[in-house]
């Protein structure tokens, strides 16, 4: 599974329990858990197999910074030439 989250879930605090349950289930069935999170103490960061942790630059901007960088990282992954099934829309219309 691929988790994009600011905090990555926390069962003890009752935060984003759906993520905690999804990650637990994925691990139980042998899936690999990838994540991009904005906090290093959440469940996804601790339990995931490959997790990018967006560093905190300003405590008052954790959510927007995390979400902005998640978009950049996610787009980089899904458009990587070794992973893309087809060219992106505008690139496929190119004359070159």
PDB file of C-alpha atoms in Angstrom:
ATOM      1  CA  UNK A   1       0.000   0.000   0.000  1.00  0.00           C
ATOM      2  CA  UNK A   2       1.014   3.619  -0.401  1.00  0.00           C
ATOM      3  CA  UNK A   3       0.251   6.003   2.469  1.00  0.00           C
ATOM      4  CA  UNK A   4       0.240   9.790   2.088  1.00  0.00           C
ATOM      5  CA  UNK A   5      -0.376  11.434   5.428  1.00  0.00           C
ATOM      6  CA  UNK A   6       0.756  14.351   7.533  1.00  0.00           C
ATOM      7  CA  UNK A   7       1.133  12.345  10.738  1.00  0.00           C
ATOM      8  CA  UNK A   8       0.891   8.743   9.586  1.00  0.00           C
ATOM      9  CA  UNK A   9      -1.684   7.743  12.207  1.00  0.00           C
ATOM     10  CA  UNK A  10      -1.462   7.118  15.936  1.00  0.00           C
ATOM     11  CA  UNK A  11      -3.542   4.419  17.635  1.00  0.00           C
ATOM     12  CA  UNK A  12      -2.781   5.687  21.151  1.00  0.00           C
ATOM     13  CA  UNK A  13      -4.055   9.190  20.330  1.00  0.00           C
ATOM     14  CA  UNK A  14      -6.919   7.956  18.133  1.00  0.00           C
ATOM     15  CA  UNK A  15      -5.617   9.866  15.099  1.00  0.00           C
ATOM     16  CA  UNK A  16      -6.156   8.561  11.552  1.00  0.00           C
ATOM     17  CA  UNK A  17      -7.073   5.115  12.806  1.00  0.00           C
ATOM     18  CA  UNK A  18      -8.025   4.056   9.272  1.00  0.00           C
ATOM     19  CA  UNK A  19      -4.351   4.443   8.315  1.00  0.00           C
ATOM     20  CA  UNK A  20      -3.179   2.462  11.321  1.00  0.00           C
ATOM     21  CA  UNK A  21      -5.621  -0.347  10.484  1.00  0.00           C
ATOM     22  CA  UNK A  22      -4.678  -0.291   6.786  1.00  0.00           C
ATOM     23  CA  UNK A  23      -0.960  -0.481   7.532  1.00  0.00           C
ATOM     24  CA  UNK A  24      -1.487  -3.261  10.088  1.00  0.00           C
ATOM     25  CA  UNK A  25      -3.614  -5.236   7.628  1.00  0.00           C
ATOM     26  CA  UNK A  26      -1.110  -4.734   4.810  1.00  0.00           C
ATOM     27  CA  UNK A  27       1.689  -6.036   7.017  1.00  0.00           C
ATOM     28  CA  UNK A  28      -0.437  -9.022   8.148  1.00  0.00           C
ATOM     29  CA  UNK A  29      -1.017 -10.119   4.550  1.00  0.00           C
ATOM     30  CA  UNK A  30       2.603  -9.593   3.549  1.00  0.00           C
ATOM     31  CA  UNK A  31       2.250  -6.373   1.552  1.00  0.00           C
ATOM     32  CA  UNK A  32       4.946  -3.748   1.359  1.00  0.00           C
ATOM     33  CA  UNK A  33       4.042  -0.397   2.908  1.00  0.00           C
ATOM     34  CA  UNK A  34       5.342   2.758   1.270  1.00  0.00           C
ATOM     35  CA  UNK A  35       4.642   6.132   2.790  1.00  0.00           C
ATOM     36  CA  UNK A  36       5.256   9.850   2.580  1.00  0.00           C
ATOM     37  CA  UNK A  37       4.562  11.459   5.942  1.00  0.00           C
ATOM     38  CA  UNK A  38       5.244  14.756   7.667  1.00  0.00           C
ATOM     39  CA  UNK A  39       6.043  13.440  11.132  1.00  0.00           C
ATOM     40  CA  UNK A  40       8.537  10.827  12.208  1.00  0.00           C
ATOM     41  CA  UNK A  41       6.587   9.585  15.238  1.00  0.00           C
ATOM     42  CA  UNK A  42       3.447   8.310  13.532  1.00  0.00           C
ATOM     43  CA  UNK A  43       2.510   4.692  12.951  1.00  0.00           C
ATOM     44  CA  UNK A  44       3.315   4.689   9.239  1.00  0.00           C
ATOM     45  CA  UNK A  45       6.847   5.961   9.850  1.00  0.00           C
ATOM     46  CA  UNK A  46       7.447   3.261  12.466  1.00  0.00           C
ATOM     47  CA  UNK A  47       5.759   0.326  10.714  1.00  0.00           C
ATOM     48  CA  UNK A  48       6.239   1.113   7.018  1.00  0.00           C
ATOM     49  CA  UNK A  49       8.865  -0.563   4.884  1.00  0.00           C
ATOM     50  CA  UNK A  50       9.906   2.433   2.786  1.00  0.00           C
ATOM     51  CA  UNK A  51       8.857   5.771   4.222  1.00  0.00           C
ATOM     52  CA  UNK A  52       9.916   9.277   3.219  1.00  0.00           C
ATOM     53  CA  UNK A  53       9.632  11.643   6.177  1.00  0.00           C
ATOM     54  CA  UNK A  54       9.200  15.272   5.141  1.00  0.00           C
ATOM     55  CA  UNK A  55      11.332  17.300   7.553  1.00  0.00           C
ATOM     56  CA  UNK A  56       9.634  19.855   9.794  1.00  0.00           C
ATOM     57  CA  UNK A  57      10.915  23.306   8.906  1.00  0.00           C
ATOM     58  CA  UNK A  58       8.312  25.354  10.784  1.00  0.00           C
ATOM     59  CA  UNK A  59       5.980  23.862  13.414  1.00  0.00           C
ATOM     60  CA  UNK A  60       3.167  26.159  12.284  1.00  0.00           C
ATOM     61  CA  UNK A  61       3.379  24.863   8.683  1.00  0.00           C
ATOM     62  CA  UNK A  62       3.661  21.092   9.123  1.00  0.00           C
ATOM     63  CA  UNK A  63       0.473  20.247   7.210  1.00  0.00           C
ATOM     64  CA  UNK A  64       0.928  22.502   4.147  1.00  0.00           C
ATOM     65  CA  UNK A  65       4.643  21.708   3.875  1.00  0.00           C
ATOM     66  CA  UNK A  66       4.017  17.967   4.150  1.00  0.00           C
ATOM     67  CA  UNK A  67       1.184  17.976   1.636  1.00  0.00           C
ATOM     68  CA  UNK A  68       3.083  20.131  -0.866  1.00  0.00           C
ATOM     69  CA  UNK A  69       6.163  17.922  -0.771  1.00  0.00           C
ATOM     70  CA  UNK A  70       4.034  14.761  -0.881  1.00  0.00           C
ATOM     71  CA  UNK A  71       2.641  15.970  -4.197  1.00  0.00           C
ATOM     72  CA  UNK A  72       6.121  16.603  -5.606  1.00  0.00           C
ATOM     73  CA  UNK A  73       7.469  13.227  -4.430  1.00  0.00           C
ATOM     74  CA  UNK A  74       4.352  11.331  -5.579  1.00  0.00           C
ATOM     75  CA  UNK A  75       4.454  12.890  -9.044  1.00  0.00           C
ATOM     76  CA  UNK A  76       8.143  12.079  -9.301  1.00  0.00           C
ATOM     77  CA  UNK A  77       7.420   8.449  -8.499  1.00  0.00           C
ATOM     78  CA  UNK A  78       4.421   7.959 -10.786  1.00  0.00           C
ATOM     79  CA  UNK A  79       6.089   9.654 -13.757  1.00  0.00           C
ATOM     80  CA  UNK A  80       9.450   7.914 -13.418  1.00  0.00           C
ATOM     81  CA  UNK A  81      10.226   6.342 -16.818  1.00  0.00           C
ATOM     82  CA  UNK A  82      10.918   2.928 -15.280  1.00  0.00           C
ATOM     83  CA  UNK A  83       7.499   2.894 -13.601  1.00  0.00           C
ATOM     84  CA  UNK A  84       5.199   4.672 -16.066  1.00  0.00           C
ATOM     85  CA  UNK A  85       2.920   2.429 -18.115  1.00  0.00           C
ATOM     86  CA  UNK A  86       2.411   5.153 -20.698  1.00  0.00           C
ATOM     87  CA  UNK A  87       3.550   8.700 -21.420  1.00  0.00           C
ATOM     88  CA  UNK A  88       1.851  11.485 -19.520  1.00  0.00           C
ATOM     89  CA  UNK A  89      -0.956  13.193 -21.444  1.00  0.00           C
ATOM     90  CA  UNK A  90       0.858  16.296 -22.728  1.00  0.00           C
ATOM     91  CA  UNK A  91       4.095  14.396 -23.341  1.00  0.00           C
ATOM     92  CA  UNK A  92       2.228  11.854 -25.465  1.00  0.00           C
ATOM     93  CA  UNK A  93       0.968  14.705 -27.690  1.00  0.00           C
ATOM     94  CA  UNK A  94       4.466  16.028 -28.315  1.00  0.00           C
ATOM     95  CA  UNK A  95       5.787  16.227 -31.891  1.00  0.00           C
ATOM     96  CA  UNK A  96       9.290  15.261 -30.831  1.00  0.00           C
TER      97      UNK A  96
END
